[in-house]
CSV table of C-alpha atoms in Angstrom, one decimal:
chain,number,residue,atom,x,y,z
P,19,MET,CA,254.7,85.4,203.8
P,20,SER,CA,258.2,84.4,203.1
P,21,ARG,CA,261.1,86.5,204.1
P,22,ASN,CA,262.1,86.8,200.5
P,23,THR,CA,259.0,88.6,199.6
P,24,ILE,CA,259.3,90.6,202.6
P,25,ARG,CA,262.9,91.8,201.7
P,26,LYS,CA,261.9,92.5,198.3
P,27,TYR,CA,259.3,95.0,199.1
P,28,LEU,CA,261.3,96.8,201.7
P,29,ARG,CA,264.2,97.2,199.2
P,30,SER,CA,261.6,98.6,196.5
P,31,ASP,CA,260.6,101.6,198.9
P,32,VAL,CA,256.9,101.0,198.2
P,33,ILE,CA,254.4,101.8,200.7
P,34,GLU,CA,251.4,99.8,199.4
P,35,PRO,CA,252.5,96.9,197.2
P,36,LYS,CA,250.3,96.2,194.4
P,37,PHE,CA,250.1,93.2,192.0
P,38,GLN,CA,251.7,94.0,188.7
P,39,VAL,CA,249.2,92.7,185.9
P,40,PRO,CA,251.2,91.1,183.1
P,41,ASP,CA,250.9,92.0,179.3
P,42,ARG,CA,248.5,89.5,177.8
P,43,PRO,CA,247.5,89.3,174.1
P,44,SER,CA,243.9,90.3,173.5
P,45,LYS,CA,241.7,89.6,170.3
P,46,LEU,CA,241.0,93.5,170.5
P,47,ASP,CA,244.8,94.2,169.8
P,48,PRO,CA,244.4,94.2,165.9
P,49,TYR,CA,241.3,96.7,166.2
P,50,ALA,CA,242.6,98.9,168.9
P,51,GLU,CA,243.6,101.7,166.5
P,52,LYS,CA,240.1,101.3,164.6
P,53,LEU,CA,238.2,101.7,167.8
P,54,LEU,CA,240.3,104.6,169.2
P,55,ALA,CA,239.6,106.6,165.9
P,56,TRP,CA,235.6,105.8,166.3
P,57,LEU,CA,235.9,107.0,169.9
P,58,ARG,CA,237.6,110.2,169.1
P,59,ARG,CA,235.1,111.0,166.2
P,60,GLU,CA,232.0,110.2,168.5
P,61,ALA,CA,233.5,112.4,171.2
P,62,GLY,CA,233.3,115.2,168.6
P,63,ARG,CA,229.7,114.8,167.9
P,64,PRO,CA,226.8,116.4,169.5
P,65,ARG,CA,225.5,114.2,172.4
P,66,LYS,CA,222.1,113.2,170.8
P,67,GLN,CA,224.0,112.1,167.8
P,68,ARG,CA,226.5,109.8,169.3
P,69,ARG,CA,226.6,106.1,168.9
P,70,THR,CA,227.0,103.8,171.9
P,71,VAL,CA,229.5,101.5,172.8
P,72,LYS,CA,227.3,98.4,171.8
P,73,GLN,CA,226.9,99.9,168.3
P,74,LEU,CA,230.7,100.2,167.8
P,75,TYR,CA,231.1,96.6,169.1
P,76,GLY,CA,228.5,95.7,166.3
P,77,ASP,CA,230.7,97.4,163.7
P,78,LEU,CA,233.9,95.5,164.9
P,79,VAL,CA,232.3,92.3,164.7
P,80,SER,CA,231.3,93.3,161.0
P,81,LEU,CA,235.0,93.7,160.5
P,82,GLY,CA,235.8,90.0,161.8
P,83,TYR,CA,236.3,90.8,165.6
P,84,ASP,CA,235.3,87.5,167.5
P,85,GLY,CA,236.0,88.7,170.9
P,86,SER,CA,233.5,89.8,173.9
P,87,TYR,CA,231.6,92.7,174.3
P,88,ASN,CA,233.1,93.4,177.7
P,89,ARG,CA,236.5,93.7,176.4
P,90,VAL,CA,235.3,96.6,174.2
P,91,ALA,CA,233.3,98.3,176.9
P,92,ALA,CA,236.5,98.1,179.2
P,93,PHE,CA,238.6,99.8,176.5
P,94,ALA,CA,236.3,102.5,176.0
P,95,ARG,CA,236.0,103.2,179.8
P,96,ALA,CA,239.8,103.5,180.1
P,97,TRP,CA,240.1,105.8,177.1
P,98,LYS,CA,237.2,108.1,178.8
P,99,GLY,CA,238.8,108.0,182.0
P,100,GLU,CA,242.2,108.9,180.5
P,101,CYS,CA,240.5,111.9,178.8
P,102,GLN,CA,238.9,113.1,181.8
P,103,ARG,CA,242.4,113.1,183.6
P,104,LEU,CA,243.9,115.1,180.8
P,105,GLN,CA,241.1,117.7,181.0
P,106,GLN,CA,241.4,118.3,184.8
P,107,THR,CA,245.4,118.5,184.6
P,108,ALA,CA,246.1,120.3,181.3
P,109,GLY,CA,242.7,121.0,179.8
P,110,ARG,CA,239.9,123.3,180.9
P,111,GLY,CA,240.8,122.7,184.6
P,112,THR,CA,243.8,124.7,184.3
P,113,PHE,CA,244.1,128.5,183.1
P,114,VAL,CA,246.9,131.4,182.4
P,115,PRO,CA,246.5,134.6,184.3
P,116,LEU,CA,246.1,137.5,181.8
P,117,ALA,CA,247.7,141.0,182.1
P,118,PHE,CA,246.7,144.0,180.1
P,119,ALA,CA,248.4,147.2,179.3
P,120,PRO,CA,246.8,150.7,179.9
P,121,GLY,CA,244.4,151.3,177.1
P,122,GLU,CA,244.9,148.2,175.4
P,123,ALA,CA,241.5,146.4,175.5
P,124,PHE,CA,237.9,146.3,177.0
P,125,GLN,CA,235.5,143.6,177.4
P,126,LEU,CA,231.9,143.7,176.7
P,127,THR,CA,229.2,141.0,177.3
P,128,GLY,CA,225.2,140.9,178.1
P,129,ALA,CA,223.2,139.4,180.8
P,130,LYS,CA,219.5,139.0,181.4
P,131,ILE,CA,217.9,140.0,184.6
P,132,LEU,CA,214.0,140.2,186.0
P,133,ARG,CA,213.5,143.4,187.7
P,134,SER,CA,210.3,145.2,189.4
P,135,SER,CA,209.2,148.2,188.0
P,136,VAL,CA,206.5,150.6,189.5
P,137,ALA,CA,203.8,148.7,187.8
P,138,SER,CA,205.2,145.2,187.0
P,139,ARG,CA,208.1,142.9,186.5
P,140,VAL,CA,210.3,143.6,183.4
P,141,LYS,CA,212.8,141.4,181.8
P,142,LEU,CA,215.9,143.5,181.0
P,143,GLN,CA,218.9,143.0,178.7
P,144,VAL,CA,222.0,144.4,180.5
P,145,ALA,CA,225.3,145.6,178.7
P,146,HIS,CA,228.5,145.1,180.9
P,147,THR,CA,231.7,147.0,179.5
P,148,LYS,CA,234.7,146.8,181.5
P,149,LEU,CA,238.2,148.1,181.2
P,150,SER,CA,240.8,145.2,181.2
P,151,HIS,CA,243.6,147.2,183.0
P,152,SER,CA,241.9,149.5,185.4
P,153,ARG,CA,238.7,147.3,185.6
P,154,ALA,CA,236.5,150.3,185.6
P,155,PHE,CA,233.0,149.2,184.4
P,156,ILE,CA,229.8,150.5,183.1
P,157,VAL,CA,226.3,148.8,183.2
P,158,ARG,CA,223.4,149.8,181.0
P,159,ALA,CA,220.0,148.2,180.7
P,160,TYR,CA,217.8,147.8,177.7
P,161,LEU,CA,214.4,146.3,176.9
P,162,LEU,CA,215.8,144.5,173.7
P,163,GLN,CA,219.1,142.8,172.7
P,164,THR,CA,219.3,144.1,169.3
P,165,HIS,CA,221.8,145.9,167.0
P,166,GLU,CA,220.8,149.4,167.9
P,167,MET,CA,221.0,148.6,171.6
P,168,LEU,CA,224.4,147.2,171.1
P,169,PHE,CA,225.6,150.3,169.4
P,170,ASP,CA,224.2,152.8,171.9
P,171,ALA,CA,225.8,150.7,174.6
P,172,HIS,CA,229.2,151.5,173.1
P,173,ASN,CA,228.4,155.0,172.7
P,174,HIS,CA,227.5,155.5,176.2
P,175,ALA,CA,230.3,153.3,177.7
P,176,PHE,CA,232.9,155.1,175.7
P,177,GLN,CA,231.7,158.5,177.0
P,178,ALA,CA,231.5,157.3,180.5
P,179,LEU,CA,235.0,155.5,180.6
P,180,GLY,CA,236.7,158.6,178.9
P,181,GLY,CA,237.8,157.1,175.8
P,182,VAL,CA,238.2,154.2,173.4
P,183,PRO,CA,240.7,151.2,173.8
P,184,ARG,CA,242.6,149.7,171.0
P,185,ARG,CA,240.8,146.2,171.2
P,186,GLY,CA,237.5,145.0,172.2
P,187,ILE,CA,236.7,141.3,173.4
P,188,TYR,CA,233.2,139.8,172.9
P,189,ASP,CA,231.7,136.5,172.9
P,190,ASN,CA,229.9,135.3,169.8
P,191,MET,CA,226.7,137.2,170.1
P,192,ARG,CA,224.1,137.3,167.3
P,193,THR,CA,224.2,141.1,167.1
P,194,ALA,CA,227.7,141.2,165.9
P,195,VAL,CA,228.4,137.8,164.5
P,196,ASP,CA,226.6,136.3,161.7
P,197,LYS,CA,227.9,133.1,161.5
P,198,VAL,CA,230.8,131.2,163.6
P,199,GLY,CA,233.3,129.4,161.7
P,200,ARG,CA,236.3,127.1,162.7
P,201,GLY,CA,238.6,128.3,165.0
P,202,LYS,CA,238.7,132.0,165.0
P,203,GLU,CA,236.9,132.6,161.7
P,204,ARG,CA,234.1,134.8,162.1
P,205,SER,CA,231.4,136.4,159.6
P,206,VAL,CA,230.8,139.7,161.4
P,207,ASN,CA,227.7,141.9,160.8
P,208,ALA,CA,228.4,144.9,158.3
P,209,ARG,CA,226.9,147.4,160.7
P,210,PHE,CA,229.1,146.2,163.6
P,211,LEU,CA,232.2,146.5,161.5
P,212,ALA,CA,231.1,150.1,160.7
P,213,MET,CA,231.0,150.9,164.2
P,214,THR,CA,234.4,149.5,164.9
P,215,SER,CA,235.7,151.5,161.9
P,216,HIS,CA,234.2,154.6,163.3
P,217,TYR,CA,235.8,154.2,166.6
P,218,LEU,CA,239.1,152.7,165.1
P,219,PHE,CA,239.5,149.6,167.5
P,220,GLU,CA,239.8,145.9,166.9
P,221,ALA,CA,237.0,143.5,167.4
P,222,GLU,CA,238.3,140.1,168.9
P,223,PHE,CA,235.9,137.2,169.6
P,224,CYS,CA,236.1,134.4,172.0
P,225,ASN,CA,236.2,130.8,171.1
P,226,ARG,CA,233.0,128.7,171.4
P,227,ALA,CA,231.9,128.2,175.0
P,228,ALA,CA,235.1,129.9,176.5
P,229,GLY,CA,233.9,132.5,178.6
P,230,TRP,CA,237.0,132.3,180.6
P,231,GLU,CA,238.7,134.3,177.8
P,232,LYS,CA,236.9,137.3,179.1
P,233,GLY,CA,236.7,136.5,182.6
P,234,GLN,CA,236.9,140.0,183.8
P,235,VAL,CA,233.4,141.1,182.6
P,236,GLU,CA,231.9,137.6,183.4
P,237,LYS,CA,232.9,138.1,187.1
P,238,ASN,CA,231.4,141.7,186.9
P,239,VAL,CA,228.0,140.0,185.9
P,240,GLN,CA,228.2,137.6,188.9
P,241,ASP,CA,229.2,140.7,191.3
P,242,ALA,CA,226.4,143.1,189.9
P,243,ARG,CA,223.6,140.7,191.4
P,244,HIS,CA,224.5,141.7,195.2
P,245,ARG,CA,226.2,145.1,194.3
P,246,LEU,CA,223.4,146.5,192.0
P,247,TRP,CA,220.5,144.4,191.5
P,248,GLN,CA,219.6,143.3,195.0
P,249,SER,CA,219.7,146.8,196.1
P,250,MET,CA,218.2,148.6,193.4
P,251,PRO,CA,214.8,150.7,194.1
P,252,PRO,CA,212.0,150.5,191.7
P,253,PHE,CA,212.1,153.1,188.8
P,254,GLU,CA,209.2,154.6,186.6
P,255,SER,CA,211.3,154.7,183.6
P,256,LEU,CA,214.6,153.0,181.8
P,257,ASP,CA,216.4,156.2,181.6
P,258,ALA,CA,215.9,157.0,185.4
P,259,LEU,CA,217.2,153.5,186.0
P,260,ASN,CA,220.3,153.9,183.6
P,261,ASP,CA,221.3,157.1,185.3
P,262,TRP,CA,221.2,155.5,188.7
P,263,LEU,CA,223.2,152.5,187.4
P,264,GLU,CA,225.9,155.0,186.1
P,265,ARG,CA,226.1,156.8,189.5
P,266,ARG,CA,226.3,153.6,191.3
P,267,CYS,CA,229.1,152.2,189.1
P,268,ARG,CA,231.1,155.3,189.7
P,269,GLU,CA,230.7,155.0,193.6
P,270,LEU,CA,231.8,151.4,193.3
P,271,TRP,CA,235.0,152.5,191.6
P,272,GLU,CA,235.8,154.6,194.6
P,273,GLN,CA,235.1,151.8,197.2
P,274,THR,CA,236.6,148.7,195.4
P,275,ALA,CA,240.4,148.0,195.6
P,276,HIS,CA,242.0,147.3,192.2
P,277,GLY,CA,243.6,144.2,193.6
P,278,ASN,CA,247.0,144.3,191.4
P,279,GLU,CA,247.6,147.9,191.3
P,280,PRO,CA,247.9,150.1,194.3
P,281,GLY,CA,244.9,152.2,195.1
P,282,THR,CA,241.1,151.7,193.9
P,283,ILE,CA,239.8,151.2,190.6
P,284,ALA,CA,238.9,155.0,190.3
P,285,ASP,CA,242.8,155.8,190.9
P,286,VAL,CA,244.0,153.4,188.2
P,287,TRP,CA,241.2,154.5,185.8
P,288,ALA,CA,242.5,158.2,186.2
P,289,SER,CA,245.9,157.0,185.1
P,290,GLU,CA,244.5,154.9,182.2
P,291,VAL,CA,242.5,157.6,180.6
P,292,GLU,CA,245.6,159.2,179.2
P,293,SER,CA,246.3,156.0,177.1
P,294,LEU,CA,242.8,155.7,175.8
P,295,MET,CA,242.0,157.2,172.1
P,296,PRO,CA,239.6,160.2,172.0
P,297,VAL,CA,235.8,159.3,171.5
P,298,GLY,CA,235.0,162.0,169.0
P,299,ARG,CA,231.6,161.9,167.4
P,300,PRO,CA,229.1,159.3,168.6
P,301,PHE,CA,228.4,156.6,166.1
P,302,ASP,CA,225.1,156.9,164.3
P,303,GLY,CA,223.9,153.6,165.5
P,304,PHE,CA,220.6,153.0,163.8
P,305,VAL,CA,219.0,149.9,161.9
P,306,GLU,CA,217.6,150.7,158.5
P,307,HIS,CA,214.5,149.1,157.2
P,308,THR,CA,212.5,149.8,154.0
P,309,LYS,CA,208.7,150.1,154.7
P,310,ARG,CA,205.9,150.9,152.5
P,311,VAL,CA,203.5,153.4,153.5
P,312,SER,CA,199.9,152.2,153.6
P,313,SER,CA,196.7,154.1,152.3
P,314,THR,CA,196.2,155.2,155.9
P,315,CYS,CA,199.5,156.9,156.1
P,316,LEU,CA,200.9,154.4,158.6
P,317,ILE,CA,204.1,152.1,158.6
P,318,HIS,CA,204.4,148.9,161.0
P,319,LEU,CA,207.1,147.9,163.2
P,320,GLU,CA,207.0,145.6,165.9
P,321,ARG,CA,203.3,145.2,166.0
P,322,ASN,CA,202.9,148.9,166.4
P,323,ARG,CA,201.8,151.5,163.7
P,324,TYR,CA,203.2,155.2,163.2
P,325,SER,CA,202.0,157.9,161.0
P,326,VAL,CA,203.9,159.4,158.0
P,327,PRO,CA,203.0,162.6,156.0
P,328,ALA,CA,200.0,162.1,153.6
P,329,SER,CA,202.4,163.1,150.6
P,330,PHE,CA,204.2,159.8,151.0
P,331,ALA,CA,201.3,157.6,151.2
P,332,ASN,CA,201.5,154.2,149.1
P,333,ARG,CA,205.4,154.8,148.5
P,334,PRO,CA,208.3,153.3,150.1
P,335,VAL,CA,210.3,155.1,152.6
P,336,SER,CA,213.5,154.5,154.8
P,337,LEU,CA,212.8,153.8,158.4
P,338,ARG,CA,215.8,154.3,160.9
P,339,VAL,CA,215.3,152.5,164.2
P,340,TYR,CA,217.1,154.0,167.4
P,341,PRO,CA,216.6,152.6,170.8
P,342,ASP,CA,214.4,155.3,171.8
P,343,ARG,CA,213.0,157.0,168.7
P,344,LEU,CA,212.1,156.1,164.9
P,345,VAL,CA,213.1,158.5,162.1
P,346,VAL,CA,211.4,158.3,158.7
P,347,ALA,CA,213.4,159.5,155.8
P,348,ALA,CA,212.6,159.9,152.1
P,349,GLU,CA,214.0,161.6,149.1
P,350,GLY,CA,217.2,162.4,150.9
P,351,GLN,CA,215.5,164.3,153.9
P,352,ILE,CA,214.0,163.4,157.3
P,353,ILE,CA,210.2,163.7,157.1
P,354,CYS,CA,209.1,162.7,160.5
P,355,GLU,CA,210.1,161.4,163.7
P,356,HIS,CA,208.3,159.3,166.5
P,357,PRO,CA,209.2,158.0,170.0
P,358,ARG,CA,209.8,154.2,169.8
P,359,ILE,CA,207.1,151.8,171.7
P,360,ILE,CA,208.5,148.6,173.0
P,361,ASP,CA,205.8,146.3,174.4
P,362,ARG,CA,207.1,143.0,175.7
P,363,THR,CA,203.6,141.8,176.9
P,364,HIS,CA,201.9,140.6,173.3
P,365,ASN,CA,198.7,140.4,175.2
P,366,GLY,CA,196.7,142.7,173.1
P,367,PRO,CA,196.9,144.5,169.8
P,368,GLY,CA,199.7,147.0,169.0
P,369,ARG,CA,199.6,150.7,169.6
P,370,THR,CA,199.2,153.4,167.0
P,371,VAL,CA,201.0,156.6,167.0
P,372,TYR,CA,199.4,159.5,165.2
P,373,ASP,CA,200.6,163.2,164.3
P,374,TRP,CA,197.4,164.8,163.2
P,375,ARG,CA,199.5,167.1,161.1
P,376,HIS,CA,200.2,164.6,159.0
P,377,TYR,CA,196.6,164.3,157.5
P,378,LEU,CA,195.9,168.1,157.1
P,379,ALA,CA,196.3,167.4,153.1
P,380,VAL,CA,193.8,164.6,153.2
P,381,ILE,CA,191.2,166.7,155.3
P,382,GLN,CA,191.4,169.5,152.9
P,383,ARG,CA,190.1,167.1,150.2
P,384,LYS,CA,187.8,164.9,152.6
P,385,PRO,CA,186.5,167.2,155.3
P,386,GLY,CA,183.9,164.5,156.3
P,387,ALA,CA,186.5,162.3,157.7
P,388,LEU,CA,187.1,164.9,160.5
P,389,ARG,CA,184.1,164.0,162.5
P,390,ASN,CA,185.4,160.6,163.3
P,391,GLY,CA,189.1,160.7,162.3
P,392,ALA,CA,191.1,159.0,164.9
P,393,PRO,CA,194.4,161.2,164.3
P,394,PHE,CA,192.2,164.3,165.7
P,395,TRP,CA,191.3,162.9,169.0
P,396,ASN,CA,194.4,164.3,170.6
P,397,CYS,CA,194.4,167.3,168.4
P,398,PRO,CA,195.5,170.7,170.4
P,399,MET,CA,192.8,173.4,170.8
P,400,PRO,CA,193.3,176.8,169.3
P,401,SER,CA,194.0,180.0,171.4
P,402,SER,CA,190.5,181.2,170.6
P,403,GLY,CA,188.8,179.2,173.3
P,404,CYS,CA,186.9,176.8,171.2
P,405,SER,CA,186.8,173.2,172.6
P,406,ASN,CA,185.6,171.4,169.5
P,407,ILE,CA,188.0,169.4,167.7
P,408,SER,CA,186.6,170.1,164.3
P,409,CYS,CA,186.8,173.7,165.0
P,410,ALA,CA,190.5,173.4,166.0
P,411,VAL,CA,191.6,171.4,162.7
P,412,LEU,CA,189.5,173.5,160.6
P,413,ALA,CA,191.2,176.8,161.9
P,414,VAL,CA,194.3,175.4,160.7
P,415,THR,CA,193.0,174.2,157.3
P,416,GLY,CA,190.7,177.3,156.6
P,417,ARG,CA,187.9,175.0,155.2
P,418,TRP,CA,184.9,176.0,157.4
P,419,TRP,CA,182.3,176.4,154.7
P,420,ARG,CA,182.9,172.9,153.1
P,421,SER,CA,182.7,171.2,156.5
P,422,TRP,CA,179.9,172.8,158.6
P,423,PRO,CA,177.2,170.3,157.3
P,424,TRP,CA,179.1,167.7,159.1
P,425,CYS,CA,179.9,169.7,162.2
P,426,CYS,CA,176.4,169.1,163.7
P,427,THR,CA,177.0,170.5,167.4
P,428,MET,CA,175.9,173.8,168.7
P,429,THR,CA,179.3,174.8,169.5
P,430,SER,CA,180.5,174.3,165.8
P,431,ARG,CA,177.2,176.0,164.4
P,432,ARG,CA,178.2,179.0,166.7
P,433,CYS,CA,181.7,179.0,165.6
P,434,TRP,CA,180.8,178.9,162.0
P,435,TRP,CA,178.2,181.7,162.1
P,436,ARG,CA,180.5,183.9,164.0
P,437,TRP,CA,183.2,183.3,161.4
P,438,ASN,CA,180.9,183.6,158.6
P,439,TRP,CA,179.4,186.9,159.7
P,440,ARG,CA,183.1,188.4,160.1
P,441,TRP,CA,184.1,187.1,156.7
P,442,ARG,CA,180.9,188.4,154.7
P,443,THR,CA,181.5,191.6,156.6
P,444,ALA,CA,185.2,192.0,155.8
P,445,CYS,CA,184.4,190.9,152.1
P,446,ARG,CA,181.3,193.2,151.4
P,447,PRO,CA,181.8,195.8,148.9
P,448,ARG,CA,182.0,199.5,150.3
P,449,ARG,CA,179.9,202.2,148.8
P,450,ILE,CA,182.0,205.4,147.6
P,451,SER,CA,180.1,208.6,147.8
P,452,SER,CA,180.8,211.7,145.3
P,453,THR,CA,182.8,213.4,147.8
P,454,GLY,CA,185.0,210.5,148.2
P,455,SER,CA,184.3,209.2,151.5
P,456,THR,CA,182.9,205.7,152.1
P,457,GLY,CA,179.4,205.1,153.8
């Protein structure tokens, strides 16, 4: 190596000298802008719909490009490498810390876990709600992720947190957003809008696949795995599990330091409660369906059947679905209510819930159905001590004389004869003597 070369590198202050490639003209230069636009367009398409570089090379050839494929492939590799470097420096790899004022916002998200109950393993849908300033959080579990579960999660969260913040941050869950548009355009569900209007807070939805926009509650989902679920004992009911979760969350408030503010989460939460809006009356978060009552006085929901008073048979009714119960309304009034059955197994047929009082009007016209009537298997016994189902129902309806031929057991016959003798004795006309006394 000559002295002049050494002197040149020493004066340039370069530790590792590199060969400078001179700019050479290429046959791809006239088509560079067209190829760059194609690459940007393909990057925005779904992965399975993108065209390969070889297909783009074929399109360039059809436009008059007579260069080699290797030059087109090198151009595409350089462009993809530059895009990756931009993402690592100023794209998704860089974030801005967020700060929230007291009572400004809360974050809510859902998660799925598989937990063991007393009888089997159950898949649960868990709602995580967290105040953005004090970082106080509440966790509540459900069997389904539906609208009524989302409304119930808000009701319990606001009651536990002591108030309502002015803004709520969500992801694009289907129970709140019907359609996701461009940018921040969202078609929000009507019932969800009714809930936000009831509590007077503003709903804000994150961008697609941008979980870091509500990173506090997403971190809470990760922390709950070892704070709650790994140490959780088995429970016999969902209500017992939710009671334990609320107590455990409050214990964690006392044990966890806030990080940015002095004291624990409970200390900061105590000062933030004053900035929250009052809760007021809970939102009546039901989902309404129009059902037609069958001729057997039943309505169907989620593979299960529920009885309705016989006077509404073959008529439409309004079914209001709550997380734990079903309310049937018609003609502007509540006609019946049943506990809700949620079965996730789907192995056998659905269950039927009867209320024997709904069929009393039918039994008065058709007493023969009393012998094998399914609604009367769990009918309560009367206080007279009779253990026969038919006697129990007939004591309420008062139709003994019409149903005796179908009640063929000895107990039924004795009850009928006892009642018939007393009835005949009471209805027998009394003789009046000449002196005015009865004989």
